[in-house]
PDB file of C-alpha atoms in Angstrom:
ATOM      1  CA  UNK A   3      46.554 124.589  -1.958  1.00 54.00           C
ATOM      2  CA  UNK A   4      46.835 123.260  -5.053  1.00 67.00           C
ATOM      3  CA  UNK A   5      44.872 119.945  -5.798  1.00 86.00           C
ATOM      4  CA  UNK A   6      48.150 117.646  -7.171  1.00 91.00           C
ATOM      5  CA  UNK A   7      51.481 118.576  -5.761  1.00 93.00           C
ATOM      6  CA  UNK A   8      54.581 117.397  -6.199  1.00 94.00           C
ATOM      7  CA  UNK A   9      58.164 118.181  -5.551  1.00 90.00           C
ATOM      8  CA  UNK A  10      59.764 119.960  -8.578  1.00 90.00           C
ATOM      9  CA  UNK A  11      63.398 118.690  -8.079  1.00 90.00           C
ATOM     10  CA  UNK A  12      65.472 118.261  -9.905  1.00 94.00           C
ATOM     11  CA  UNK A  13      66.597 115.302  -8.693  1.00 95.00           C
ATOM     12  CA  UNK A  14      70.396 114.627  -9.548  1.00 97.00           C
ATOM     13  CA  UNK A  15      70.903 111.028  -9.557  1.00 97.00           C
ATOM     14  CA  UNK A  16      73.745 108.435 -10.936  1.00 97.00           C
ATOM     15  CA  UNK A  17      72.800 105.880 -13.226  1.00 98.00           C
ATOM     16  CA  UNK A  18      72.326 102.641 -11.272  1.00 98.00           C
ATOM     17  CA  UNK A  19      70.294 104.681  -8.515  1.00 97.00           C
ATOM     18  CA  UNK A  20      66.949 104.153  -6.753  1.00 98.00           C
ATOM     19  CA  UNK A  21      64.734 107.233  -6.857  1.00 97.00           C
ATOM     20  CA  UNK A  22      61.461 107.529  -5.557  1.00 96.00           C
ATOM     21  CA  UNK A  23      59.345 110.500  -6.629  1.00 93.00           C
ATOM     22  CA  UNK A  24      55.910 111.104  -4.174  1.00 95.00           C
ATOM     23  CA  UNK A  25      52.989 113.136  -5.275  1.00 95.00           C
ATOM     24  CA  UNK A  26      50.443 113.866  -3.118  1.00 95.00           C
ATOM     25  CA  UNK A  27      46.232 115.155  -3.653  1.00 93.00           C
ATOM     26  CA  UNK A  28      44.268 116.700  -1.893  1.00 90.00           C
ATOM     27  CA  UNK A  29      40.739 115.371  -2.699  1.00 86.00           C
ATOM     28  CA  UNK A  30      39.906 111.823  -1.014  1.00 86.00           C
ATOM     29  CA  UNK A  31      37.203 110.924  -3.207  1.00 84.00           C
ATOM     30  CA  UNK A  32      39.529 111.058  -6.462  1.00 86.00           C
ATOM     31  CA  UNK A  33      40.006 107.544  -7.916  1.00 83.00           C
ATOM     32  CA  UNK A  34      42.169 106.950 -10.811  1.00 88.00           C
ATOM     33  CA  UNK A  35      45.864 107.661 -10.623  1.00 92.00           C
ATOM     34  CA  UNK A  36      48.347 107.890 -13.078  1.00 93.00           C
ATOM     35  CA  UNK A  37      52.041 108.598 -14.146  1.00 96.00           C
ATOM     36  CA  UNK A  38      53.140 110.064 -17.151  1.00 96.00           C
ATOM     37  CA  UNK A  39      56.793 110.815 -18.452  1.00 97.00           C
ATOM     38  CA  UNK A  40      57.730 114.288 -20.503  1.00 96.00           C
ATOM     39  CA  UNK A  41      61.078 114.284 -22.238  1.00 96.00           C
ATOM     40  CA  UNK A  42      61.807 118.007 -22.783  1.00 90.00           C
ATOM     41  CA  UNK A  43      59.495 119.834 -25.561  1.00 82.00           C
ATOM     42  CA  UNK A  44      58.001 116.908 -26.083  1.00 94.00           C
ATOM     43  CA  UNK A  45      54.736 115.613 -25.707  1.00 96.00           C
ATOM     44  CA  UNK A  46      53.399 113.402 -22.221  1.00 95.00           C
ATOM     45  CA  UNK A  47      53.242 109.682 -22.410  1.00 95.00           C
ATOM     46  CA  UNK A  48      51.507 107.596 -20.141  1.00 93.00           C
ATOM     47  CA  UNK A  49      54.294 105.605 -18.040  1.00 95.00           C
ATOM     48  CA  UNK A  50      51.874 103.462 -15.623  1.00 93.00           C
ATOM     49  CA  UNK A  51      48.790 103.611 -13.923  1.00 90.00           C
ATOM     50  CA  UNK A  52      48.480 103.481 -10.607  1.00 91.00           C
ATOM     51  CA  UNK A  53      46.271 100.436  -8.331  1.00 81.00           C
ATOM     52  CA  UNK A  54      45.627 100.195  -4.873  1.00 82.00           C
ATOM     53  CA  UNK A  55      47.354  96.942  -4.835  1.00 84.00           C
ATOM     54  CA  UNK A  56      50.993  98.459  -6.464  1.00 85.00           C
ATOM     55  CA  UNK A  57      51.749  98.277 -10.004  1.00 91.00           C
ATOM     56  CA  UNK A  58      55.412  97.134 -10.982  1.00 93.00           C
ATOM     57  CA  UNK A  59      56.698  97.099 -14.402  1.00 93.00           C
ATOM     58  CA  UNK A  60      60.360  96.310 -14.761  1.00 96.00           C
ATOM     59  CA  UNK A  61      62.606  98.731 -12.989  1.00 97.00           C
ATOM     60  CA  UNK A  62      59.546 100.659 -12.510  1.00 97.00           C
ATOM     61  CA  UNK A  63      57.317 100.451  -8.957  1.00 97.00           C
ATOM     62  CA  UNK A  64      54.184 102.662  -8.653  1.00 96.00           C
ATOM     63  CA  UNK A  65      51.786 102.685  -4.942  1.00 95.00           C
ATOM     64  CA  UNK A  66      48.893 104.354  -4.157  1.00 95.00           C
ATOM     65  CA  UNK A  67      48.449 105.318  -0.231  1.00 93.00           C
ATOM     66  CA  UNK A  68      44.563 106.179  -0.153  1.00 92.00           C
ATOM     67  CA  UNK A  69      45.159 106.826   3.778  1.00 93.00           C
ATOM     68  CA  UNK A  70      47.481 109.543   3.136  1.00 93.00           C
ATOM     69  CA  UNK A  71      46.537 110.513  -0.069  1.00 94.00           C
ATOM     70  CA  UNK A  72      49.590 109.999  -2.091  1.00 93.00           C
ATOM     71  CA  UNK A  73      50.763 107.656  -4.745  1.00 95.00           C
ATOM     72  CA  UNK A  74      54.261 107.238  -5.408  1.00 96.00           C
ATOM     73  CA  UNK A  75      56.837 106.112  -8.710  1.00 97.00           C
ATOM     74  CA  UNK A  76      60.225 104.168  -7.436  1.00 97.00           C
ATOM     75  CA  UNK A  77      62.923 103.773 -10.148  1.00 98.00           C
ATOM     76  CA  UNK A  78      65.147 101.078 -10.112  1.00 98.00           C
ATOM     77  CA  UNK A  79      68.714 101.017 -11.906  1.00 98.00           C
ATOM     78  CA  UNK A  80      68.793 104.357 -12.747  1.00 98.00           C
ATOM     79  CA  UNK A  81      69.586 104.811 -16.794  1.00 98.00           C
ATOM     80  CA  UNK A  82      70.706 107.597 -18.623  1.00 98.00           C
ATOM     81  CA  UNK A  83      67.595 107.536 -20.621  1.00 97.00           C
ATOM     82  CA  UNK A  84      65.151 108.069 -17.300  1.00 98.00           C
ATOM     83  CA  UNK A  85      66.100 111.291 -17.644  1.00 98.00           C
ATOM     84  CA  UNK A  86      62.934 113.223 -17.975  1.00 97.00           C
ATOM     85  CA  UNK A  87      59.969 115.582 -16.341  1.00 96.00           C
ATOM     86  CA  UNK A  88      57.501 113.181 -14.518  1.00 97.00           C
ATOM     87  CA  UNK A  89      54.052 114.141 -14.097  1.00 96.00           C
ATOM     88  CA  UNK A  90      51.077 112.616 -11.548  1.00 94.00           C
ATOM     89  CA  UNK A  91      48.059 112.835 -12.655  1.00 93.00           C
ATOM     90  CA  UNK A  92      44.694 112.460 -10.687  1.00 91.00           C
ATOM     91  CA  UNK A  93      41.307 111.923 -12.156  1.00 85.00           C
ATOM     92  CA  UNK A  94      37.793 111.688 -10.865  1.00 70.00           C
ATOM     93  CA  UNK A  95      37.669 114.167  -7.757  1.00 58.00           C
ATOM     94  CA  UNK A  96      34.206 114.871  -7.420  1.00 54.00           C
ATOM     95  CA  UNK A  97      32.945 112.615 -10.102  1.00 56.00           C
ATOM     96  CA  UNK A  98      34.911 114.979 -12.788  1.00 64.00           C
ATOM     97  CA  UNK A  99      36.617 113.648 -15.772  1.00 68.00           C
ATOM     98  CA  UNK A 100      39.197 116.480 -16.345  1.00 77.00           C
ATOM     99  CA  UNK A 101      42.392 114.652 -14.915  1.00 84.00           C
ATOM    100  CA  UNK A 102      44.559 117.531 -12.704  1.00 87.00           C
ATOM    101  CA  UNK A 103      48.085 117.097 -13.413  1.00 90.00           C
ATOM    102  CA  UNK A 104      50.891 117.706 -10.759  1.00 92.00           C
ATOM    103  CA  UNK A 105      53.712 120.215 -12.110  1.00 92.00           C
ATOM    104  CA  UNK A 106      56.188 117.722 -12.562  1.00 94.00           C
ATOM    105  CA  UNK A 107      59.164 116.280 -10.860  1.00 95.00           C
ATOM    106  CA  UNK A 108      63.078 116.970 -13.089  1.00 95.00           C
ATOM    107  CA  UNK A 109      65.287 113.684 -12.960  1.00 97.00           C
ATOM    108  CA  UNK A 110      68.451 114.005 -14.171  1.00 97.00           C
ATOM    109  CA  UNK A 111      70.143 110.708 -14.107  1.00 98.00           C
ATOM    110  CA  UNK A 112      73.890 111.409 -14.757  1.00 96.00           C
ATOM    111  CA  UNK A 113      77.298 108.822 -15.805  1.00 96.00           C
TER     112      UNK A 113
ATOM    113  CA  UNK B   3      50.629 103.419 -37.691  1.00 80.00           C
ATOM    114  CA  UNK B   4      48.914 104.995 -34.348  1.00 79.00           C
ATOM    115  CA  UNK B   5      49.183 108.938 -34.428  1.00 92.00           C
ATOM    116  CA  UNK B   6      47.847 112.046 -33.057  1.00 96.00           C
ATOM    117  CA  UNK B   7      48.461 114.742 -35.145  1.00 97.00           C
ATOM    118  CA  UNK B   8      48.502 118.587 -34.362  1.00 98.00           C
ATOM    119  CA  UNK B   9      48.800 121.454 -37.006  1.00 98.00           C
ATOM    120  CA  UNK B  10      50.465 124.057 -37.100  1.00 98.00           C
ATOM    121  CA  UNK B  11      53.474 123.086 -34.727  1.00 97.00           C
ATOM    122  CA  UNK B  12      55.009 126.773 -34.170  1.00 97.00           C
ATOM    123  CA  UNK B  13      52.805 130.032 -34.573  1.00 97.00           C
ATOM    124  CA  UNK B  14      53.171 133.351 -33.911  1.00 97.00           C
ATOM    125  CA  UNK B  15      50.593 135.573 -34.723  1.00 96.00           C
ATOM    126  CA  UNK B  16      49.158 138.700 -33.531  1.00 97.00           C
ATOM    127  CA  UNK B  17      46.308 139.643 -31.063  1.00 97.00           C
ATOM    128  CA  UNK B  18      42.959 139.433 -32.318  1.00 97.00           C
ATOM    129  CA  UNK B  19      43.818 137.735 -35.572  1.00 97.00           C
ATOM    130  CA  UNK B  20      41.258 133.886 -35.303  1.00 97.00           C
ATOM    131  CA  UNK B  21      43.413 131.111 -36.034  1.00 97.00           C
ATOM    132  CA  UNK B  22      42.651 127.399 -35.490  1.00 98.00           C
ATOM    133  CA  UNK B  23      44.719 124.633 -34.519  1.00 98.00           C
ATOM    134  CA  UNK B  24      43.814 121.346 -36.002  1.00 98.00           C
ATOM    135  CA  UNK B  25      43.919 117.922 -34.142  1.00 98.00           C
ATOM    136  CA  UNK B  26      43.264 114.705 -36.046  1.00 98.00           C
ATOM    137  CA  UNK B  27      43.879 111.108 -34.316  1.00 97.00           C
ATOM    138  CA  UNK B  28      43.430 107.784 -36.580  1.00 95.00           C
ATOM    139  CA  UNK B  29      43.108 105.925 -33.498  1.00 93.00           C
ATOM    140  CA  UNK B  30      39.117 105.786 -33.594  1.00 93.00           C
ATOM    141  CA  UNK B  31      38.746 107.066 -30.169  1.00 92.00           C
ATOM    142  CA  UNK B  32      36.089 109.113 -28.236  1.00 91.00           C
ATOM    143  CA  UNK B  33      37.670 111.058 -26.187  1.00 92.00           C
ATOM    144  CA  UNK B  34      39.540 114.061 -27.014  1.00 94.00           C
ATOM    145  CA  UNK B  35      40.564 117.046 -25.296  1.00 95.00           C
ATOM    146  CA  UNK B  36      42.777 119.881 -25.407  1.00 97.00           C
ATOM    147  CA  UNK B  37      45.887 121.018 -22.995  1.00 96.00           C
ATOM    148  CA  UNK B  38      48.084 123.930 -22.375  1.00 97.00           C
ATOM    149  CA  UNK B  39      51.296 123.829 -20.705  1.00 96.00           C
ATOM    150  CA  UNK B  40      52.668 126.981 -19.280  1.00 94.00           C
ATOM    151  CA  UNK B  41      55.804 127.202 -16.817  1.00 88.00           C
ATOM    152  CA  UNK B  42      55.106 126.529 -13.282  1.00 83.00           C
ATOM    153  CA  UNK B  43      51.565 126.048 -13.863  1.00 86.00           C
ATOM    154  CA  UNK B  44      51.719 122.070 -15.300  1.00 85.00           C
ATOM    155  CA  UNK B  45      49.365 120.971 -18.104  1.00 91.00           C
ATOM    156  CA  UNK B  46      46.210 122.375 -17.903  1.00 93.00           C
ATOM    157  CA  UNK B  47      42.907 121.088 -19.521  1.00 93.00           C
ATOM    158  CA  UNK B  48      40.658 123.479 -21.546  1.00 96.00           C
ATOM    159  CA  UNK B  49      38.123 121.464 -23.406  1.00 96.00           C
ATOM    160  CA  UNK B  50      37.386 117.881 -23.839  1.00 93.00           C
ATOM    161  CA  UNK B  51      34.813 115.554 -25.821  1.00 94.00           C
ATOM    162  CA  UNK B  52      33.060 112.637 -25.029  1.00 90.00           C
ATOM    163  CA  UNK B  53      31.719 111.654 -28.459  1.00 91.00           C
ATOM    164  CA  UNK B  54      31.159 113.468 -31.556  1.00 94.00           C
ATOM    165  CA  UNK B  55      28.462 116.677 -30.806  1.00 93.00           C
ATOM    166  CA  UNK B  56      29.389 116.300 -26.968  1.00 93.00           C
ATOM    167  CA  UNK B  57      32.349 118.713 -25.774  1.00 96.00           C
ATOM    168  CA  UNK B  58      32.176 119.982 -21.996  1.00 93.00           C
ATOM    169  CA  UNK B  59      34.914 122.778 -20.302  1.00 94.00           C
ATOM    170  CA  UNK B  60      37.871 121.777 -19.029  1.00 91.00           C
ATOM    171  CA  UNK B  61      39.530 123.797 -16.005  1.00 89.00           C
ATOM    172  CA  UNK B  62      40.569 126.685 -18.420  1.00 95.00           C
ATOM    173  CA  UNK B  63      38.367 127.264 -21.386  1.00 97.00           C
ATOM    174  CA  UNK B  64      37.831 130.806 -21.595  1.00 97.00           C
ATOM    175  CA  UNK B  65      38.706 132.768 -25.045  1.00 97.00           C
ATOM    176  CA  UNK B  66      38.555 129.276 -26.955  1.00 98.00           C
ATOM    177  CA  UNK B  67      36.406 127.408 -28.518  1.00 98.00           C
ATOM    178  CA  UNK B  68      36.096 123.876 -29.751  1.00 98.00           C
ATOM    179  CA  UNK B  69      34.125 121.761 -32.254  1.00 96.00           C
ATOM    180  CA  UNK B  70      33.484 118.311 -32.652  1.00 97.00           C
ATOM    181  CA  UNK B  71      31.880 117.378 -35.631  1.00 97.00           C
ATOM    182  CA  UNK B  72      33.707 113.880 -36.722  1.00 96.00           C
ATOM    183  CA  UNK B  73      35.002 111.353 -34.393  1.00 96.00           C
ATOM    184  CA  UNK B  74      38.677 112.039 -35.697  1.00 97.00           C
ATOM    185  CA  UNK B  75      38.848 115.712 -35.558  1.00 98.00           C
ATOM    186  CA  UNK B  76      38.940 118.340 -32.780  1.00 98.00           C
ATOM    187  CA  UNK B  77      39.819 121.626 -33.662  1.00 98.00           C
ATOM    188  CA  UNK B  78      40.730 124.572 -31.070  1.00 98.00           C
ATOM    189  CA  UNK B  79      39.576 127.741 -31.958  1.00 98.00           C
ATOM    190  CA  UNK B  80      40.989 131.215 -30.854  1.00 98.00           C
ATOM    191  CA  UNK B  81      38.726 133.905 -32.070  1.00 96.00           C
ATOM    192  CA  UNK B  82      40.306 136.762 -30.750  1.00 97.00           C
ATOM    193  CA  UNK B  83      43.816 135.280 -29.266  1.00 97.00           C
ATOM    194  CA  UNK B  84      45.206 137.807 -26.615  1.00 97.00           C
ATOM    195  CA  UNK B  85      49.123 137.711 -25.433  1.00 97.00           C
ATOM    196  CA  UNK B  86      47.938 135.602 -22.081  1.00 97.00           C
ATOM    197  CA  UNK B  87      47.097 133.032 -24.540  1.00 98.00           C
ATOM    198  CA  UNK B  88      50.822 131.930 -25.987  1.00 98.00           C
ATOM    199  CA  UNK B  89      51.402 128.723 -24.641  1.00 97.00           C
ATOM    200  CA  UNK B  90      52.127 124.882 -25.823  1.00 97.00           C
ATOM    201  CA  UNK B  91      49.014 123.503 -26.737  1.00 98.00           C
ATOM    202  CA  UNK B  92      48.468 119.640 -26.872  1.00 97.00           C
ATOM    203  CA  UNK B  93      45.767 117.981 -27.990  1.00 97.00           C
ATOM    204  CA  UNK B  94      44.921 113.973 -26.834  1.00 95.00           C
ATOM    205  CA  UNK B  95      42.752 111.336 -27.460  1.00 94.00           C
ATOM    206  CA  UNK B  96      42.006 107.893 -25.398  1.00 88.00           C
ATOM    207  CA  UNK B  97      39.273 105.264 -25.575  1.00 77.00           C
ATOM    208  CA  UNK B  98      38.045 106.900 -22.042  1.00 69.00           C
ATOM    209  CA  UNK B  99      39.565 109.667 -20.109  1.00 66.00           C
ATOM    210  CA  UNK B 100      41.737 107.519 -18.653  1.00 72.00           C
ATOM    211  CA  UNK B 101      45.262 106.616 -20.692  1.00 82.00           C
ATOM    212  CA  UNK B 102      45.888 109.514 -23.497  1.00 88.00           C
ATOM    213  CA  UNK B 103      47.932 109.996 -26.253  1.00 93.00           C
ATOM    214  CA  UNK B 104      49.165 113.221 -27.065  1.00 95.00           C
ATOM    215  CA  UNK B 105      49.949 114.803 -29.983  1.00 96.00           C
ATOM    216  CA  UNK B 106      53.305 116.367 -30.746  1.00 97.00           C
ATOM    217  CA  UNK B 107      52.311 120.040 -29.258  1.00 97.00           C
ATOM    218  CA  UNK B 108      51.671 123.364 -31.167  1.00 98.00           C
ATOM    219  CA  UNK B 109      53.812 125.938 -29.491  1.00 97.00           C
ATOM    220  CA  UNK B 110      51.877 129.856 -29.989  1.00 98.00           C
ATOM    221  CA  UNK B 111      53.245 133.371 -29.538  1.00 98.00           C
ATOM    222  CA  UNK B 112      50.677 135.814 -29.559  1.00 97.00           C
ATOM    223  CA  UNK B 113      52.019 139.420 -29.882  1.00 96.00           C
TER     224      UNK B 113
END
C-alpha cells in the first residue's frame, strides 16, 4: 500500500463548483501536511499547509483528520484557472524529512 | 527577484555519457533537494541537503550523485545515466524541509 494515496480523477467540474479532493496516509506518526498545485509541465507550488485546527485561505479550505488519517483541500467557486494536478504531501513519518508525495488528483474546471 | 534555477531544461543524451544538471537558488536557503517525476509514480525524492557538506538519500538515489559545496548550488550528477533514468527532474530549496520552491524542471531522455 502505498504511503500517500489519493484519487487520480479527473475531476470534471463547472466553474462556480465546490470540490473537495481527500488524500489519505498511512503512517500515524507523520506530522506535517501539505498541498501543493502543478499546472501541467510545470513545476509544484506550495498551495497551503495543512493544521490540525483547518486552514482556510479564500475560496480555499484545507483539514487534517489525525483519527482517520486523512487531510483534505475543499474548493470554493470553482474558476477556470483551478484547473490543475493537486498533490498531498506528507512529511515526518518516522522522524524522516523526505516529504512522500501523493500522485496527484486532475481538476478540470470547465465554462 | 526570488528564483530557483535549473540547467539544462531539455536533454537527451545517451547511456553512459556523465552529465550534470545544475541547480542554483538566490534565496539563501539550506535546504535543497532533488525530485523526479515519472507517470503514475508522483514526485519522487532522490537526494536532499541540510547545509552545505551535509547531503543524505532521498527515497530513490541510486545511479546519482550529489554535491554540496556552496549554500546556493546543488548539482545532480549522473555518472553513467541508463534509459530507466529519463525523467523530469526538479530541484527545490526551502528554509526547512517544510514549504519548497521548485525550480522550472529539466526534462532527460536517455537513449
Amino acid at each position: 500500500r502505498k504511503e500517500v494515496e489519493q484519487d487520480p480523477g479527473p475531476f470534471n467540474v463547472p466553474e462556480g463548483a465546490t470540490v473537495a479532493f481527500n488524500c489519505t496516509y498511512s503512517n500515524s506518526a507523520s506530522q506535517s501536511f501539505f498541498w501543493y498545485r502543478q499546472d501541467c509541465r510545470k513545476e509544484p507550488k506550495l498551495l497551503m499547509s495543512v493544521y490540525s485546527s483547518g486552514n482556510e485561505d479564500g475560496r480555499f479550505t484545507a483539514q487534517l483528520n489525525r483519527a482517520s488519517q486523512y487531510i483534505s483541500l475543499l474548493i470554493r467557486d470553482s474558476k477556470l484557472s483551478d484547473s490543475a494536478t493537486y498533490l498531498c504531501v506528507v512529511l515526518g513519518s518516522g522522524g524522516s524529512y523526505i516529504p512522500t508525495f501523493g500522485r496527484g488528483t486532475s481538476l478540470i474546471v470547465h465554462p | 527577484e526570488a528564483q530557483v534555477t535549473q540547467n539544462p531544461r531539455y536533454l537527451i543524451t545517451v547511456t553512459g555519457k556523465k552529465l550534470t544538471v545544475t541547480c542554483s537558488q538566490n534565496m539563501n536557503h539550506e535546504y535543497m533537494s532533488w525530485y523526479r517525476q515519472d507517470p503514475g509514480l508522483g514526485l519522487r525524492q532522490i537526494y536532499y541537503s541540510m547545509n552545505v557538506e551535509v547531503t543524505d538519500k532521498g527515497d530513490v538515489p541510486e545511479g546519482y550523485k550529489v554535491s554540496r559545496k556552496e549554500k546556493r548550488n546543488f548539482p545532480l550528477i549522473l555518472e553513467s545515466p541508463s534509459p530507466n533514468q529519463t525523467s523530469l527532474y526538479f530541484c527545490a530549496t526551502g528554509r526547512g524541509y517544510n514549504e519548497q520552491f521548485f525550480g522550472p524542471g529539466t526534462r532527460l531522455t536517455v537513449l
